[in-house]
């Protein structure tokens, strides 16, 4: 099977330039997990005290639920902690399981994506292949996300279909079956604990409105936007390592509501996948200063990516 093109750091950087990207912090990844849960907690508390903020809180929390998935992704690369046991425990129980995923299932799936990025064996290729689509097609997808239909398909229909060895139309079975459906019991247990905790502090309704509702609406929506931005409509992605993915410049509001924890620097991540996410902005600047940097695909923002993805 053909593997994706690779680039050695030595082919782009001097040894001195590459040294900072080889160092691993013992605490930075764990602080990001704490930050993510802290933002979720503060958004919940603000919405409980001032219900007028509920719509804003739903978007913030849904984006941080994506943030938990992104930090699970960091754990899949061993970037949350220098201790593999701590990395995997935090990545699984504090990042993956609360949003219905499994680090154990996700890691081999995701590493296969890196090994075969944009090749026929890439398990994520089905996410980018349909694009570009018509504006009407994208609108239908967004409506399904924001009305909870995508969530219902992933969390209810797909697990039932797998039990019956059936298929669900439109589902990404490679990802959903491997990562989502294998974590149902743990997902229900952790979410039951979260619901109980909120009930004990007199805010039982917040579980449904400020946790489950964002997960059923905004989280699938921003996950779709992220998936489109990363790999859709990138010419030459199967042949050039510098074009295996797209980097999208993110404004402050895009980082707050669409792309947390530097997930927008996806071209850099595919080039050098073991660089932790918090070092990707610095890596982007360094690559951009090199002659090879002009080969990267960099979009000015997420709206420009969506225009490109709907040019059909």
mmCIF file with all atom_site columns, C-alpha atoms in Angstrom, residues 86-304:
data_model
loop_
_atom_site.group_PDB
_atom_site.id
_atom_site.type_symbol
_atom_site.label_atom_id
_atom_site.label_alt_id
_atom_site.label_comp_id
_atom_site.label_asym_id
_atom_site.label_entity_id
_atom_site.label_seq_id
_atom_site.pdbx_PDB_ins_code
_atom_site.Cartn_x
_atom_site.Cartn_y
_atom_site.Cartn_z
_atom_site.occupancy
_atom_site.B_iso_or_equiv
_atom_site.pdbx_formal_charge
_atom_site.auth_seq_id
_atom_site.auth_comp_id
_atom_site.auth_asym_id
_atom_site.auth_atom_id
_atom_site.pdbx_PDB_model_num
ATOM 1   C CA . UNK A 1 86  ? -0.764  9.604  32.519 1.00 0.00 ? 86  UNK A CA 1
ATOM 2   C CA . UNK A 1 87  ? -1.036  10.736 28.892 1.00 0.00 ? 87  UNK A CA 1
ATOM 3   C CA . UNK A 1 88  ? -3.379  7.852  28.075 1.00 0.00 ? 88  UNK A CA 1
ATOM 4   C CA . UNK A 1 89  ? -5.436  8.084  31.263 1.00 0.00 ? 89  UNK A CA 1
ATOM 5   C CA . UNK A 1 90  ? -6.055  11.816 30.881 1.00 0.00 ? 90  UNK A CA 1
ATOM 6   C CA . UNK A 1 91  ? -6.546  11.561 27.128 1.00 0.00 ? 91  UNK A CA 1
ATOM 7   C CA . UNK A 1 92  ? -9.094  8.780  27.479 1.00 0.00 ? 92  UNK A CA 1
ATOM 8   C CA . UNK A 1 93  ? -11.102 9.616  30.594 1.00 0.00 ? 93  UNK A CA 1
ATOM 9   C CA . UNK A 1 94  ? -10.956 13.420 30.633 1.00 0.00 ? 94  UNK A CA 1
ATOM 10  C CA . UNK A 1 95  ? -10.891 14.096 26.880 1.00 0.00 ? 95  UNK A CA 1
ATOM 11  C CA . UNK A 1 96  ? -12.259 11.198 24.831 1.00 0.00 ? 96  UNK A CA 1
ATOM 12  C CA . UNK A 1 97  ? -14.942 9.522  26.939 1.00 0.00 ? 97  UNK A CA 1
ATOM 13  C CA . UNK A 1 98  ? -16.872 12.667 27.968 1.00 0.00 ? 98  UNK A CA 1
ATOM 14  C CA . UNK A 1 99  ? -17.567 13.448 24.289 1.00 0.00 ? 99  UNK A CA 1
ATOM 15  C CA . UNK A 1 100 ? -18.246 9.846  23.338 1.00 0.00 ? 100 UNK A CA 1
ATOM 16  C CA . UNK A 1 101 ? -14.914 8.730  21.899 1.00 0.00 ? 101 UNK A CA 1
ATOM 17  C CA . UNK A 1 102 ? -12.247 6.176  22.806 1.00 0.00 ? 102 UNK A CA 1
ATOM 18  C CA . UNK A 1 103 ? -8.532  6.959  22.803 1.00 0.00 ? 103 UNK A CA 1
ATOM 19  C CA . UNK A 1 104 ? -7.721  3.271  22.499 1.00 0.00 ? 104 UNK A CA 1
ATOM 20  C CA . UNK A 1 105 ? -9.794  2.997  19.331 1.00 0.00 ? 105 UNK A CA 1
ATOM 21  C CA . UNK A 1 106 ? -8.877  6.430  17.975 1.00 0.00 ? 106 UNK A CA 1
ATOM 22  C CA . UNK A 1 107 ? -5.083  6.078  18.108 1.00 0.00 ? 107 UNK A CA 1
ATOM 23  C CA . UNK A 1 108 ? -4.611  3.291  15.509 1.00 0.00 ? 108 UNK A CA 1
ATOM 24  C CA . UNK A 1 109 ? -7.315  4.842  13.329 1.00 0.00 ? 109 UNK A CA 1
ATOM 25  C CA . UNK A 1 110 ? -5.646  8.251  13.414 1.00 0.00 ? 110 UNK A CA 1
ATOM 26  C CA . UNK A 1 111 ? -2.112  6.970  12.894 1.00 0.00 ? 111 UNK A CA 1
ATOM 27  C CA . UNK A 1 112 ? -3.374  5.133  9.816  1.00 0.00 ? 112 UNK A CA 1
ATOM 28  C CA . UNK A 1 113 ? -4.715  8.480  8.609  1.00 0.00 ? 113 UNK A CA 1
ATOM 29  C CA . UNK A 1 114 ? -1.228  9.980  8.961  1.00 0.00 ? 114 UNK A CA 1
ATOM 30  C CA . UNK A 1 115 ? 0.491   7.038  7.325  1.00 0.00 ? 115 UNK A CA 1
ATOM 31  C CA . UNK A 1 116 ? -1.818  7.053  4.300  1.00 0.00 ? 116 UNK A CA 1
ATOM 32  C CA . UNK A 1 117 ? -2.932  10.700 4.237  1.00 0.00 ? 117 UNK A CA 1
ATOM 33  C CA . UNK A 1 118 ? -5.012  11.317 1.103  1.00 0.00 ? 118 UNK A CA 1
ATOM 34  C CA . UNK A 1 119 ? -4.091  7.899  -0.326 1.00 0.00 ? 119 UNK A CA 1
ATOM 35  C CA . UNK A 1 120 ? -6.765  5.342  -1.100 1.00 0.00 ? 120 UNK A CA 1
ATOM 36  C CA . UNK A 1 121 ? -6.112  3.609  2.260  1.00 0.00 ? 121 UNK A CA 1
ATOM 37  C CA . UNK A 1 122 ? -6.643  6.798  4.283  1.00 0.00 ? 122 UNK A CA 1
ATOM 38  C CA . UNK A 1 123 ? -9.587  6.054  6.635  1.00 0.00 ? 123 UNK A CA 1
ATOM 39  C CA . UNK A 1 124 ? -10.480 9.774  6.631  1.00 0.00 ? 124 UNK A CA 1
ATOM 40  C CA . UNK A 1 125 ? -10.482 10.159 2.866  1.00 0.00 ? 125 UNK A CA 1
ATOM 41  C CA . UNK A 1 126 ? -14.256 9.810  2.733  1.00 0.00 ? 126 UNK A CA 1
ATOM 42  C CA . UNK A 1 127 ? -14.576 13.033 4.731  1.00 0.00 ? 127 UNK A CA 1
ATOM 43  C CA . UNK A 1 128 ? -12.887 15.156 2.055  1.00 0.00 ? 128 UNK A CA 1
ATOM 44  C CA . UNK A 1 129 ? -13.646 13.267 -1.166 1.00 0.00 ? 129 UNK A CA 1
ATOM 45  C CA . UNK A 1 130 ? -17.207 14.602 -1.651 1.00 0.00 ? 130 UNK A CA 1
ATOM 46  C CA . UNK A 1 131 ? -16.025 18.210 -1.832 1.00 0.00 ? 131 UNK A CA 1
ATOM 47  C CA . UNK A 1 132 ? -16.626 20.570 -3.466 1.00 0.00 ? 132 UNK A CA 1
ATOM 48  C CA . UNK A 1 133 ? -20.387 20.337 -3.033 1.00 0.00 ? 133 UNK A CA 1
ATOM 49  C CA . UNK A 1 134 ? -23.195 22.696 -3.871 1.00 0.00 ? 134 UNK A CA 1
ATOM 50  C CA . UNK A 1 135 ? -24.154 25.400 -1.356 1.00 0.00 ? 135 UNK A CA 1
ATOM 51  C CA . UNK A 1 136 ? -27.497 23.623 -0.937 1.00 0.00 ? 136 UNK A CA 1
ATOM 52  C CA . UNK A 1 137 ? -25.728 20.371 -0.038 1.00 0.00 ? 137 UNK A CA 1
ATOM 53  C CA . UNK A 1 138 ? -23.606 22.080 2.607  1.00 0.00 ? 138 UNK A CA 1
ATOM 54  C CA . UNK A 1 139 ? -26.701 23.809 4.013  1.00 0.00 ? 139 UNK A CA 1
ATOM 55  C CA . UNK A 1 140 ? -28.421 20.439 4.401  1.00 0.00 ? 140 UNK A CA 1
ATOM 56  C CA . UNK A 1 141 ? -25.386 19.049 6.233  1.00 0.00 ? 141 UNK A CA 1
ATOM 57  C CA . UNK A 1 142 ? -25.236 22.062 8.551  1.00 0.00 ? 142 UNK A CA 1
ATOM 58  C CA . UNK A 1 143 ? -28.956 21.827 9.282  1.00 0.00 ? 143 UNK A CA 1
ATOM 59  C CA . UNK A 1 144 ? -28.555 18.156 10.194 1.00 0.00 ? 144 UNK A CA 1
ATOM 60  C CA . UNK A 1 145 ? -25.710 19.091 12.547 1.00 0.00 ? 145 UNK A CA 1
ATOM 61  C CA . UNK A 1 146 ? -27.440 22.012 14.250 1.00 0.00 ? 146 UNK A CA 1
ATOM 62  C CA . UNK A 1 147 ? -30.752 20.192 14.680 1.00 0.00 ? 147 UNK A CA 1
ATOM 63  C CA . UNK A 1 148 ? -29.200 17.152 16.355 1.00 0.00 ? 148 UNK A CA 1
ATOM 64  C CA . UNK A 1 149 ? -29.731 14.737 13.467 1.00 0.00 ? 149 UNK A CA 1
ATOM 65  C CA . UNK A 1 150 ? -26.003 14.004 13.106 1.00 0.00 ? 150 UNK A CA 1
ATOM 66  C CA . UNK A 1 151 ? -25.715 13.376 16.847 1.00 0.00 ? 151 UNK A CA 1
ATOM 67  C CA . UNK A 1 152 ? -28.742 11.054 16.789 1.00 0.00 ? 152 UNK A CA 1
ATOM 68  C CA . UNK A 1 153 ? -27.275 9.094  13.896 1.00 0.00 ? 153 UNK A CA 1
ATOM 69  C CA . UNK A 1 154 ? -23.883 8.709  15.586 1.00 0.00 ? 154 UNK A CA 1
ATOM 70  C CA . UNK A 1 155 ? -25.035 8.034  19.147 1.00 0.00 ? 155 UNK A CA 1
ATOM 71  C CA . UNK A 1 156 ? -28.277 6.084  18.619 1.00 0.00 ? 156 UNK A CA 1
ATOM 72  C CA . UNK A 1 157 ? -28.740 4.735  15.111 1.00 0.00 ? 157 UNK A CA 1
ATOM 73  C CA . UNK A 1 158 ? -25.157 3.677  14.427 1.00 0.00 ? 158 UNK A CA 1
ATOM 74  C CA . UNK A 1 159 ? -24.606 1.653  17.647 1.00 0.00 ? 159 UNK A CA 1
ATOM 75  C CA . UNK A 1 160 ? -27.940 -0.105 17.060 1.00 0.00 ? 160 UNK A CA 1
ATOM 76  C CA . UNK A 1 161 ? -27.002 -0.758 13.434 1.00 0.00 ? 161 UNK A CA 1
ATOM 77  C CA . UNK A 1 162 ? -23.641 -2.206 14.452 1.00 0.00 ? 162 UNK A CA 1
ATOM 78  C CA . UNK A 1 163 ? -25.395 -4.551 16.858 1.00 0.00 ? 163 UNK A CA 1
ATOM 79  C CA . UNK A 1 164 ? -27.595 -5.670 13.957 1.00 0.00 ? 164 UNK A CA 1
ATOM 80  C CA . UNK A 1 165 ? -24.603 -5.677 11.564 1.00 0.00 ? 165 UNK A CA 1
ATOM 81  C CA . UNK A 1 166 ? -26.450 -3.178 9.385  1.00 0.00 ? 166 UNK A CA 1
ATOM 82  C CA . UNK A 1 167 ? -25.406 0.118  7.820  1.00 0.00 ? 167 UNK A CA 1
ATOM 83  C CA . UNK A 1 168 ? -26.613 3.659  8.428  1.00 0.00 ? 168 UNK A CA 1
ATOM 84  C CA . UNK A 1 169 ? -26.893 5.789  5.305  1.00 0.00 ? 169 UNK A CA 1
ATOM 85  C CA . UNK A 1 170 ? -24.469 8.729  5.305  1.00 0.00 ? 170 UNK A CA 1
ATOM 86  C CA . UNK A 1 171 ? -22.489 7.622  8.352  1.00 0.00 ? 171 UNK A CA 1
ATOM 87  C CA . UNK A 1 172 ? -18.690 7.590  8.366  1.00 0.00 ? 172 UNK A CA 1
ATOM 88  C CA . UNK A 1 173 ? -18.554 3.957  9.466  1.00 0.00 ? 173 UNK A CA 1
ATOM 89  C CA . UNK A 1 174 ? -14.759 3.748  9.553  1.00 0.00 ? 174 UNK A CA 1
ATOM 90  C CA . UNK A 1 175 ? -14.543 6.492  12.184 1.00 0.00 ? 175 UNK A CA 1
ATOM 91  C CA . UNK A 1 176 ? -17.874 6.170  13.972 1.00 0.00 ? 176 UNK A CA 1
ATOM 92  C CA . UNK A 1 177 ? -17.711 2.402  14.343 1.00 0.00 ? 177 UNK A CA 1
ATOM 93  C CA . UNK A 1 178 ? -14.103 2.409  15.527 1.00 0.00 ? 178 UNK A CA 1
ATOM 94  C CA . UNK A 1 179 ? -14.083 5.456  17.768 1.00 0.00 ? 179 UNK A CA 1
ATOM 95  C CA . UNK A 1 180 ? -17.618 6.441  18.755 1.00 0.00 ? 180 UNK A CA 1
ATOM 96  C CA . UNK A 1 181 ? -19.546 3.206  19.015 1.00 0.00 ? 181 UNK A CA 1
ATOM 97  C CA . UNK A 1 182 ? -16.889 1.397  21.047 1.00 0.00 ? 182 UNK A CA 1
ATOM 98  C CA . UNK A 1 183 ? -17.194 3.949  23.870 1.00 0.00 ? 183 UNK A CA 1
ATOM 99  C CA . UNK A 1 184 ? -20.944 3.976  24.501 1.00 0.00 ? 184 UNK A CA 1
ATOM 100 C CA . UNK A 1 185 ? -20.916 2.374  27.963 1.00 0.00 ? 185 UNK A CA 1
ATOM 101 C CA . UNK A 1 186 ? -18.084 4.557  29.280 1.00 0.00 ? 186 UNK A CA 1
ATOM 102 C CA . UNK A 1 187 ? -19.713 7.616  27.667 1.00 0.00 ? 187 UNK A CA 1
ATOM 103 C CA . UNK A 1 188 ? -23.023 6.927  29.410 1.00 0.00 ? 188 UNK A CA 1
ATOM 104 C CA . UNK A 1 189 ? -21.311 6.312  32.752 1.00 0.00 ? 189 UNK A CA 1
ATOM 105 C CA . UNK A 1 190 ? -19.233 9.513  32.683 1.00 0.00 ? 190 UNK A CA 1
ATOM 106 C CA . UNK A 1 191 ? -22.165 11.598 31.512 1.00 0.00 ? 191 UNK A CA 1
ATOM 107 C CA . UNK A 1 192 ? -24.395 10.106 34.201 1.00 0.00 ? 192 UNK A CA 1
ATOM 108 C CA . UNK A 1 193 ? -21.792 11.164 36.756 1.00 0.00 ? 193 UNK A CA 1
ATOM 109 C CA . UNK A 1 194 ? -21.714 14.677 35.274 1.00 0.00 ? 194 UNK A CA 1
ATOM 110 C CA . UNK A 1 195 ? -25.520 14.877 35.339 1.00 0.00 ? 195 UNK A CA 1
ATOM 111 C CA . UNK A 1 196 ? -25.561 13.711 38.962 1.00 0.00 ? 196 UNK A CA 1
ATOM 112 C CA . UNK A 1 197 ? -22.949 16.265 39.971 1.00 0.00 ? 197 UNK A CA 1
ATOM 113 C CA . UNK A 1 198 ? -24.897 19.114 38.400 1.00 0.00 ? 198 UNK A CA 1
ATOM 114 C CA . UNK A 1 199 ? -28.111 17.900 40.040 1.00 0.00 ? 199 UNK A CA 1
ATOM 115 C CA . UNK A 1 200 ? -26.415 17.825 43.435 1.00 0.00 ? 200 UNK A CA 1
ATOM 116 C CA . UNK A 1 201 ? -25.503 21.516 43.116 1.00 0.00 ? 201 UNK A CA 1
ATOM 117 C CA . UNK A 1 202 ? -29.071 22.392 42.138 1.00 0.00 ? 202 UNK A CA 1
ATOM 118 C CA . UNK A 1 203 ? -28.481 22.787 38.398 1.00 0.00 ? 203 UNK A CA 1
ATOM 119 C CA . UNK A 1 204 ? -29.649 19.480 37.018 1.00 0.00 ? 204 UNK A CA 1
ATOM 120 C CA . UNK A 1 205 ? -31.163 21.175 33.977 1.00 0.00 ? 205 UNK A CA 1
ATOM 121 C CA . UNK A 1 206 ? -27.699 22.424 32.986 1.00 0.00 ? 206 UNK A CA 1
ATOM 122 C CA . UNK A 1 207 ? -26.642 18.923 31.978 1.00 0.00 ? 207 UNK A CA 1
ATOM 123 C CA . UNK A 1 208 ? -29.309 18.845 29.278 1.00 0.00 ? 208 UNK A CA 1
ATOM 124 C CA . UNK A 1 209 ? -29.100 22.465 28.152 1.00 0.00 ? 209 UNK A CA 1
ATOM 125 C CA . UNK A 1 210 ? -25.420 23.286 28.736 1.00 0.00 ? 210 UNK A CA 1
ATOM 126 C CA . UNK A 1 211 ? -23.741 19.951 28.077 1.00 0.00 ? 211 UNK A CA 1
ATOM 127 C CA . UNK A 1 212 ? -25.902 17.617 26.009 1.00 0.00 ? 212 UNK A CA 1
ATOM 128 C CA . UNK A 1 213 ? -27.402 20.336 23.788 1.00 0.00 ? 213 UNK A CA 1
ATOM 129 C CA . UNK A 1 214 ? -23.971 21.716 22.726 1.00 0.00 ? 214 UNK A CA 1
ATOM 130 C CA . UNK A 1 215 ? -22.793 18.159 22.098 1.00 0.00 ? 215 UNK A CA 1
ATOM 131 C CA . UNK A 1 216 ? -25.819 17.443 19.929 1.00 0.00 ? 216 UNK A CA 1
ATOM 132 C CA . UNK A 1 217 ? -25.659 20.677 17.911 1.00 0.00 ? 217 UNK A CA 1
ATOM 133 C CA . UNK A 1 218 ? -22.642 22.983 17.912 1.00 0.00 ? 218 UNK A CA 1
ATOM 134 C CA . UNK A 1 219 ? -20.033 20.248 18.436 1.00 0.00 ? 219 UNK A CA 1
ATOM 135 C CA . UNK A 1 220 ? -21.015 18.304 15.258 1.00 0.00 ? 220 UNK A CA 1
ATOM 136 C CA . UNK A 1 221 ? -21.243 21.575 13.332 1.00 0.00 ? 221 UNK A CA 1
ATOM 137 C CA . UNK A 1 222 ? -17.742 22.833 14.192 1.00 0.00 ? 222 UNK A CA 1
ATOM 138 C CA . UNK A 1 223 ? -16.353 19.316 13.768 1.00 0.00 ? 223 UNK A CA 1
ATOM 139 C CA . UNK A 1 224 ? -17.668 19.347 10.193 1.00 0.00 ? 224 UNK A CA 1
ATOM 140 C CA . UNK A 1 225 ? -16.173 22.795 9.547  1.00 0.00 ? 225 UNK A CA 1
ATOM 141 C CA . UNK A 1 226 ? -12.842 21.598 10.897 1.00 0.00 ? 226 UNK A CA 1
ATOM 142 C CA . UNK A 1 227 ? -12.909 18.450 8.746  1.00 0.00 ? 227 UNK A CA 1
ATOM 143 C CA . UNK A 1 228 ? -13.658 20.472 5.607  1.00 0.00 ? 228 UNK A CA 1
ATOM 144 C CA . UNK A 1 229 ? -10.913 22.986 6.334  1.00 0.00 ? 229 UNK A CA 1
ATOM 145 C CA . UNK A 1 230 ? -8.256  20.367 6.996  1.00 0.00 ? 230 UNK A CA 1
ATOM 146 C CA . UNK A 1 231 ? -8.338  18.286 3.817  1.00 0.00 ? 231 UNK A CA 1
ATOM 147 C CA . UNK A 1 232 ? -11.125 19.217 1.402  1.00 0.00 ? 232 UNK A CA 1
ATOM 148 C CA . UNK A 1 233 ? -10.218 20.706 -1.994 1.00 0.00 ? 233 UNK A CA 1
ATOM 149 C CA . UNK A 1 234 ? -6.433  20.665 -1.484 1.00 0.00 ? 234 UNK A CA 1
ATOM 150 C CA . UNK A 1 235 ? -4.848  20.104 -4.876 1.00 0.00 ? 235 UNK A CA 1
ATOM 151 C CA . UNK A 1 236 ? -1.821  17.827 -4.932 1.00 0.00 ? 236 UNK A CA 1
ATOM 152 C CA . UNK A 1 237 ? -2.478  16.541 -1.409 1.00 0.00 ? 237 UNK A CA 1
ATOM 153 C CA . UNK A 1 238 ? -1.713  12.937 -2.303 1.00 0.00 ? 238 UNK A CA 1
ATOM 154 C CA . UNK A 1 239 ? 1.680   13.716 -3.855 1.00 0.00 ? 239 UNK A CA 1
ATOM 155 C CA . UNK A 1 240 ? 3.286   16.531 -1.872 1.00 0.00 ? 240 UNK A CA 1
ATOM 156 C CA . UNK A 1 241 ? 3.837   16.338 1.891  1.00 0.00 ? 241 UNK A CA 1
ATOM 157 C CA . UNK A 1 242 ? 3.634   20.130 2.113  1.00 0.00 ? 242 UNK A CA 1
ATOM 158 C CA . UNK A 1 243 ? 0.134   19.974 0.625  1.00 0.00 ? 243 UNK A CA 1
ATOM 159 C CA . UNK A 1 244 ? -1.202  16.975 2.564  1.00 0.00 ? 244 UNK A CA 1
ATOM 160 C CA . UNK A 1 245 ? -3.447  19.299 4.571  1.00 0.00 ? 245 UNK A CA 1
ATOM 161 C CA . UNK A 1 246 ? -4.532  22.913 4.787  1.00 0.00 ? 246 UNK A CA 1
ATOM 162 C CA . UNK A 1 247 ? -3.653  25.490 7.422  1.00 0.00 ? 247 UNK A CA 1
ATOM 163 C CA . UNK A 1 248 ? -6.345  28.095 8.059  1.00 0.00 ? 248 UNK A CA 1
ATOM 164 C CA . UNK A 1 249 ? -5.551  31.454 9.602  1.00 0.00 ? 249 UNK A CA 1
ATOM 165 C CA . UNK A 1 250 ? -7.939  31.868 12.520 1.00 0.00 ? 250 UNK A CA 1
ATOM 166 C CA . UNK A 1 251 ? -9.052  35.166 14.020 1.00 0.00 ? 251 UNK A CA 1
ATOM 167 C CA . UNK A 1 252 ? -9.794  35.425 17.728 1.00 0.00 ? 252 UNK A CA 1
ATOM 168 C CA . UNK A 1 253 ? -13.484 34.700 17.230 1.00 0.00 ? 253 UNK A CA 1
ATOM 169 C CA . UNK A 1 254 ? -12.710 31.673 15.040 1.00 0.00 ? 254 UNK A CA 1
ATOM 170 C CA . UNK A 1 255 ? -10.404 30.333 17.744 1.00 0.00 ? 255 UNK A CA 1
ATOM 171 C CA . UNK A 1 256 ? -13.152 30.876 20.328 1.00 0.00 ? 256 UNK A CA 1
ATOM 172 C CA . UNK A 1 257 ? -16.052 29.396 18.356 1.00 0.00 ? 257 UNK A CA 1
ATOM 173 C CA . UNK A 1 258 ? -14.578 27.077 15.681 1.00 0.00 ? 258 UNK A CA 1
ATOM 174 C CA . UNK A 1 259 ? -10.911 26.126 16.070 1.00 0.00 ? 259 UNK A CA 1
ATOM 175 C CA . UNK A 1 260 ? -9.522  25.852 19.617 1.00 0.00 ? 260 UNK A CA 1
ATOM 176 C CA . UNK A 1 261 ? -6.044  24.726 20.619 1.00 0.00 ? 261 UNK A CA 1
ATOM 177 C CA . UNK A 1 262 ? -4.314  25.584 17.345 1.00 0.00 ? 262 UNK A CA 1
ATOM 178 C CA . UNK A 1 263 ? -6.146  22.898 15.371 1.00 0.00 ? 263 UNK A CA 1
ATOM 179 C CA . UNK A 1 264 ? -6.129  25.291 12.404 1.00 0.00 ? 264 UNK A CA 1
ATOM 180 C CA . UNK A 1 265 ? -2.376  24.623 11.849 1.00 0.00 ? 265 UNK A CA 1
ATOM 181 C CA . UNK A 1 266 ? -3.083  21.309 10.163 1.00 0.00 ? 266 UNK A CA 1
ATOM 182 C CA . UNK A 1 267 ? -0.523  21.443 7.367  1.00 0.00 ? 267 UNK A CA 1
ATOM 183 C CA . UNK A 1 268 ? 2.252   21.784 9.939  1.00 0.00 ? 268 UNK A CA 1
ATOM 184 C CA . UNK A 1 269 ? 0.789   18.929 11.973 1.00 0.00 ? 269 UNK A CA 1
ATOM 185 C CA . UNK A 1 270 ? 0.833   16.574 8.996  1.00 0.00 ? 270 UNK A CA 1
ATOM 186 C CA . UNK A 1 271 ? 4.378   17.543 8.135  1.00 0.00 ? 271 UNK A CA 1
ATOM 187 C CA . UNK A 1 272 ? 5.704   16.899 11.640 1.00 0.00 ? 272 UNK A CA 1
ATOM 188 C CA . UNK A 1 273 ? 2.993   15.097 13.593 1.00 0.00 ? 273 UNK A CA 1
ATOM 189 C CA . UNK A 1 274 ? 4.908   14.739 16.872 1.00 0.00 ? 274 UNK A CA 1
ATOM 190 C CA . UNK A 1 275 ? 5.171   18.499 17.439 1.00 0.00 ? 275 UNK A CA 1
ATOM 191 C CA . UNK A 1 276 ? 2.689   19.413 20.226 1.00 0.00 ? 276 UNK A CA 1
ATOM 192 C CA . UNK A 1 277 ? -0.197  21.655 19.247 1.00 0.00 ? 277 UNK A CA 1
ATOM 193 C CA . UNK A 1 278 ? 0.973   24.632 21.328 1.00 0.00 ? 278 UNK A CA 1
ATOM 194 C CA . UNK A 1 279 ? 4.197   24.783 19.277 1.00 0.00 ? 279 UNK A CA 1
ATOM 195 C CA . UNK A 1 280 ? 2.447   24.773 15.896 1.00 0.00 ? 280 UNK A CA 1
ATOM 196 C CA . UNK A 1 281 ? 2.213   28.602 15.536 1.00 0.00 ? 281 UNK A CA 1
ATOM 197 C CA . UNK A 1 282 ? 5.975   28.847 16.013 1.00 0.00 ? 282 UNK A CA 1
ATOM 198 C CA . UNK A 1 283 ? 6.497   25.979 13.579 1.00 0.00 ? 283 UNK A CA 1
ATOM 199 C CA . UNK A 1 284 ? 4.249   27.730 11.055 1.00 0.00 ? 284 UNK A CA 1
ATOM 200 C CA . UNK A 1 285 ? 6.337   30.903 11.234 1.00 0.00 ? 285 UNK A CA 1
ATOM 201 C CA . UNK A 1 286 ? 9.571   28.956 10.804 1.00 0.00 ? 286 UNK A CA 1
ATOM 202 C CA . UNK A 1 287 ? 8.338   26.935 7.822  1.00 0.00 ? 287 UNK A CA 1
ATOM 203 C CA . UNK A 1 288 ? 6.944   30.105 6.236  1.00 0.00 ? 288 UNK A CA 1
ATOM 204 C CA . UNK A 1 289 ? 10.423  31.603 6.339  1.00 0.00 ? 289 UNK A CA 1
ATOM 205 C CA . UNK A 1 290 ? 11.796  28.697 4.317  1.00 0.00 ? 290 UNK A CA 1
ATOM 206 C CA . UNK A 1 291 ? 11.608  28.280 0.523  1.00 0.00 ? 291 UNK A CA 1
ATOM 207 C CA . UNK A 1 292 ? 9.503   25.142 1.033  1.00 0.00 ? 292 UNK A CA 1
ATOM 208 C CA . UNK A 1 293 ? 6.893   27.165 2.871  1.00 0.00 ? 293 UNK A CA 1
ATOM 209 C CA . UNK A 1 294 ? 5.382   28.491 -0.344 1.00 0.00 ? 294 UNK A CA 1
ATOM 210 C CA . UNK A 1 295 ? 4.186   24.962 -1.148 1.00 0.00 ? 295 UNK A CA 1
ATOM 211 C CA . UNK A 1 296 ? 1.860   24.872 1.854  1.00 0.00 ? 296 UNK A CA 1
ATOM 212 C CA . UNK A 1 297 ? -1.842  25.576 1.364  1.00 0.00 ? 297 UNK A CA 1
ATOM 213 C CA . UNK A 1 298 ? -2.850  28.408 3.720  1.00 0.00 ? 298 UNK A CA 1
ATOM 214 C CA . UNK A 1 299 ? -6.388  29.809 3.746  1.00 0.00 ? 299 UNK A CA 1
ATOM 215 C CA . UNK A 1 300 ? -7.106  33.316 5.074  1.00 0.00 ? 300 UNK A CA 1
ATOM 216 C CA . UNK A 1 301 ? -10.060 32.132 7.175  1.00 0.00 ? 301 UNK A CA 1
ATOM 217 C CA . UNK A 1 302 ? -12.819 29.572 7.558  1.00 0.00 ? 302 UNK A CA 1
ATOM 218 C CA . UNK A 1 303 ? -15.317 31.496 5.464  1.00 0.00 ? 303 UNK A CA 1
ATOM 219 C CA . UNK A 1 304 ? -12.914 31.405 2.525  1.00 0.00 ? 304 UNK A CA 1
#
